[in-house]
Amino acid sequence: TEYKNINTLVTGKRVLIVEDDEGLNKLIQKSLVRAGFDCFGVMSGTDAIESVKKNPNQALLIDQQLPDMDGTDIVRNLIKNIPDIIFVAMTGHGNEKIAVEMMKLGAKDYLIKGFDLTDILPIVFKRIFSELETEKKLVRAEEALQETNARHSSMMANIGDVIGIMGVDGLMKYKSPNIERWFGWKPEDLI
């Protein structure tokens, strides 16, 4: 299955919370729903993997310590099939080695659980979804530019006149292919 986070994740703003403490899981869900996100919670790595297989177009908030596996195991399992998965790692115990490993795997952020976690999470996910929206716009702009360049190249190649574009450095930046038909010179020979 092709993962289309740029086209579907941004509009859905869906967040899967992977946290085995049921009370904290519900508290996080409540905080994110209040901030405008669509949330769903699971309490194990196995359930998280199954949920993402059914719907890969969701961001994940992954606790590092779960009863059946750790957060890095979940991510490693998922990126085999979904290399551009969007996730935030969190833990109750700061560990630089795990933080670095999660960031190398592509974590958008790494958070330590604390009294202000439910205040920070909406800000973090708003930033992430905003970045995804910007990325989506950049992809569309790049596609439009490539389309325009292809049309421009086709038009320039098929026009009857000889066209050359010279840069301020005095070198030819563009030479129409019909130079050869008009003058007998190959475009690449024209300096």
Tab-separated table of C-alpha atoms in Angstrom:
chain	number	residue	atom	x	y	z
A	1	THR	CA	0.000	0.000	0.000
A	2	GLU	CA	1.369	3.384	-0.957
A	3	TYR	CA	1.490	5.828	1.958
A	4	LYS	CA	-0.001	9.197	1.045
A	5	ASN	CA	0.652	11.273	4.141
A	6	ILE	CA	0.995	14.519	2.202
A	7	ASN	CA	-2.418	14.238	0.575
A	8	THR	CA	-4.538	12.659	3.303
A	9	LEU	CA	-2.865	13.116	6.677
A	10	VAL	CA	-2.920	16.897	6.546
A	11	THR	CA	-6.644	17.128	5.925
A	12	GLY	CA	-7.555	14.420	8.448
A	13	LYS	CA	-5.397	15.566	11.357
A	14	ARG	CA	-5.733	12.089	12.816
A	15	VAL	CA	-3.479	11.128	15.725
A	16	LEU	CA	-3.095	7.607	17.112
A	17	ILE	CA	-2.006	7.656	20.759
A	18	VAL	CA	0.044	4.603	21.748
A	19	GLU	CA	0.134	4.745	25.562
A	20	ASP	CA	-0.449	1.855	28.000
A	21	ASP	CA	-1.570	4.051	30.909
A	22	GLU	CA	-5.307	4.204	30.205
A	23	GLY	CA	-5.851	7.392	32.214
A	24	LEU	CA	-3.014	9.252	30.469
A	25	ASN	CA	-4.139	7.914	27.092
A	26	LYS	CA	-7.634	9.337	27.601
A	27	LEU	CA	-6.252	12.622	28.979
A	28	ILE	CA	-4.038	13.054	25.888
A	29	GLN	CA	-6.960	12.221	23.608
A	30	LYS	CA	-9.127	14.810	25.372
A	31	SER	CA	-6.409	17.466	25.051
A	32	LEU	CA	-5.857	16.819	21.344
A	33	VAL	CA	-9.571	16.570	20.509
A	34	ARG	CA	-10.096	19.931	22.234
A	35	ALA	CA	-7.373	21.334	19.936
A	36	GLY	CA	-9.185	20.069	16.825
A	37	PHE	CA	-7.541	16.702	16.196
A	38	ASP	CA	-9.232	13.383	15.483
A	39	CYS	CA	-7.770	10.971	18.054
A	40	PHE	CA	-7.846	7.289	18.772
A	41	GLY	CA	-5.947	5.486	21.507
A	42	VAL	CA	-4.412	2.022	21.794
A	43	MET	CA	-2.555	0.473	24.713
A	44	SER	CA	-0.001	-1.826	23.051
A	45	GLY	CA	2.490	-1.906	20.231
A	46	THR	CA	0.660	-4.765	18.559
A	47	ASP	CA	-2.582	-2.764	18.503
A	48	ALA	CA	-0.698	0.265	17.147
A	49	ILE	CA	0.831	-1.712	14.286
A	50	GLU	CA	-2.543	-3.254	13.430
A	51	SER	CA	-4.239	0.170	13.482
A	52	VAL	CA	-1.619	1.706	11.197
A	53	LYS	CA	-1.860	-1.233	8.769
A	54	LYS	CA	-5.611	-0.562	8.505
A	55	ASN	CA	-5.164	3.221	8.217
A	56	PRO	CA	-1.599	4.422	7.522
A	57	ASN	CA	-2.761	8.030	7.139
A	58	GLN	CA	-2.413	9.041	10.755
A	59	ALA	CA	0.290	10.548	12.894
A	60	LEU	CA	1.393	8.576	15.928
A	61	LEU	CA	2.269	9.576	19.468
A	62	ILE	CA	4.276	6.602	20.716
A	63	ASP	CA	5.253	5.846	24.306
A	64	GLN	CA	8.659	4.184	24.529
A	65	GLN	CA	7.759	1.653	27.247
A	66	LEU	CA	4.811	-0.597	26.396
A	67	PRO	CA	3.881	-4.019	27.775
A	68	ASP	CA	4.584	-5.976	24.564
A	69	MET	CA	7.336	-3.972	22.839
A	70	ASP	CA	9.032	-0.617	22.946
A	71	GLY	CA	8.419	2.420	20.764
A	72	THR	CA	11.521	1.888	18.645
A	73	ASP	CA	10.317	-1.654	17.826
A	74	ILE	CA	6.968	-0.253	16.679
A	75	VAL	CA	8.641	2.302	14.423
A	76	ARG	CA	11.120	-0.190	12.957
A	77	ASN	CA	8.244	-2.552	12.188
A	78	LEU	CA	6.146	0.155	10.533
A	79	ILE	CA	8.846	1.825	8.427
A	80	LYS	CA	9.446	-1.422	6.545
A	81	ASN	CA	6.165	-0.804	4.694
A	82	ILE	CA	5.543	2.876	5.441
A	83	PRO	CA	8.921	4.639	5.234
A	84	ASP	CA	7.538	8.144	5.706
A	85	ILE	CA	5.382	7.504	8.762
A	86	ILE	CA	4.733	10.588	10.899
A	87	PHE	CA	5.375	10.023	14.602
A	88	VAL	CA	6.290	11.709	17.862
A	89	ALA	CA	8.109	9.700	20.532
A	90	MET	CA	7.482	10.196	24.231
A	91	THR	CA	8.824	8.634	27.379
A	92	GLY	CA	8.603	8.939	31.115
A	93	HIS	CA	12.371	8.535	31.376
A	94	GLY	CA	14.737	10.742	29.417
A	95	ASN	CA	17.258	8.650	27.529
A	96	GLU	CA	19.544	10.409	25.055
A	97	LYS	CA	20.433	7.190	23.220
A	98	ILE	CA	16.764	6.378	22.570
A	99	ALA	CA	16.028	10.005	21.683
A	100	VAL	CA	18.813	10.010	19.072
A	101	GLU	CA	17.698	6.636	17.717
A	102	MET	CA	14.066	7.795	17.391
A	103	MET	CA	15.114	11.022	15.675
A	104	LYS	CA	17.254	8.989	13.237
A	105	LEU	CA	14.190	6.840	12.520
A	106	GLY	CA	12.309	10.017	11.619
A	107	ALA	CA	10.563	11.207	14.786
A	108	LYS	CA	9.144	14.695	14.378
A	109	ASP	CA	9.737	15.302	18.093
A	110	TYR	CA	10.817	13.532	21.281
A	111	LEU	CA	8.991	14.462	24.472
A	112	ILE	CA	9.478	13.677	28.141
A	113	LYS	CA	6.222	13.069	30.004
A	114	GLY	CA	5.671	15.770	32.554
A	115	PHE	CA	2.969	17.855	34.144
A	116	ASP	CA	2.730	20.050	31.017
A	117	LEU	CA	2.522	17.217	28.442
A	118	THR	CA	-1.154	17.784	27.628
A	119	ASP	CA	-0.438	21.497	27.093
A	120	ILE	CA	2.566	20.848	24.839
A	121	LEU	CA	1.071	18.121	22.615
A	122	PRO	CA	-1.478	20.313	20.790
A	123	ILE	CA	1.312	22.782	19.966
A	124	VAL	CA	3.592	19.991	18.738
A	125	PHE	CA	0.942	18.423	16.505
A	126	LYS	CA	-0.217	21.790	15.153
A	127	ARG	CA	3.398	22.461	14.136
A	128	ILE	CA	3.730	19.026	12.536
A	129	PHE	CA	0.507	19.342	10.548
A	130	SER	CA	1.449	22.870	9.528
A	131	GLU	CA	4.802	21.574	8.235
A	132	LEU	CA	2.983	18.825	6.331
A	133	GLU	CA	0.649	21.402	4.784
A	134	THR	CA	3.670	23.471	3.713
A	135	GLU	CA	5.307	20.348	2.275
A	136	LYS	CA	2.093	19.575	0.396
A	137	LYS	CA	2.082	23.088	-1.103
A	138	LEU	CA	5.753	22.784	-2.085
A	139	VAL	CA	5.099	19.449	-3.817
A	140	ARG	CA	2.201	20.989	-5.745
A	141	ALA	CA	4.331	24.014	-6.686
A	142	GLU	CA	7.171	21.754	-7.878
A	143	GLU	CA	4.740	19.708	-9.970
A	144	ALA	CA	3.290	22.892	-11.493
A	145	LEU	CA	6.792	24.188	-12.254
A	146	GLN	CA	7.774	20.925	-13.955
A	147	GLU	CA	4.577	21.025	-15.999
A	148	THR	CA	5.228	24.638	-17.018
A	149	ASN	CA	8.842	23.838	-17.927
A	150	ALA	CA	7.735	20.873	-20.057
A	151	ARG	CA	5.194	23.041	-21.890
A	152	HIS	CA	7.776	25.801	-22.347
A	153	SER	CA	10.361	23.349	-23.714
A	154	SER	CA	7.839	21.837	-26.103
A	155	MET	CA	6.724	25.256	-27.303
A	156	MET	CA	10.297	26.473	-27.790
A	157	ALA	CA	11.264	23.286	-29.647
A	158	ASN	CA	8.334	23.564	-32.041
A	159	ILE	CA	8.403	27.277	-32.802
A	160	GLY	CA	9.608	28.155	-36.307
A	161	ASP	CA	11.957	30.952	-35.279
A	162	VAL	CA	15.462	30.645	-33.928
A	163	ILE	CA	15.547	31.591	-30.275
A	164	GLY	CA	18.564	32.028	-28.063
A	165	ILE	CA	18.737	33.277	-24.513
A	166	MET	CA	21.975	34.778	-23.322
A	167	GLY	CA	22.845	35.238	-19.668
A	168	VAL	CA	24.433	38.352	-18.173
A	169	ASP	CA	27.740	36.454	-18.276
A	170	GLY	CA	27.529	36.423	-22.094
A	171	LEU	CA	27.024	32.658	-22.332
A	172	MET	CA	24.074	31.073	-24.083
A	173	LYS	CA	21.566	29.710	-21.568
A	174	TYR	CA	19.108	28.399	-24.137
A	175	LYS	CA	19.379	27.584	-27.847
A	176	SER	CA	16.377	26.399	-29.818
A	177	PRO	CA	16.846	23.070	-31.591
A	178	ASN	CA	15.927	24.543	-34.980
A	179	ILE	CA	19.241	26.445	-35.125
A	180	GLU	CA	20.596	23.470	-37.022
A	181	ARG	CA	17.771	23.619	-39.575
A	182	TRP	CA	18.313	27.352	-40.181
A	183	PHE	CA	22.088	27.677	-39.958
A	184	GLY	CA	23.519	24.147	-40.018
A	185	TRP	CA	25.007	24.466	-36.530
A	186	LYS	CA	24.233	22.039	-33.759
A	187	PRO	CA	22.783	23.930	-30.745
A	188	GLU	CA	25.551	22.611	-28.488
A	189	ASP	CA	28.192	24.034	-30.899
A	190	LEU	CA	26.842	27.550	-30.490
A	191	ILE	CA	28.651	29.370	-27.695
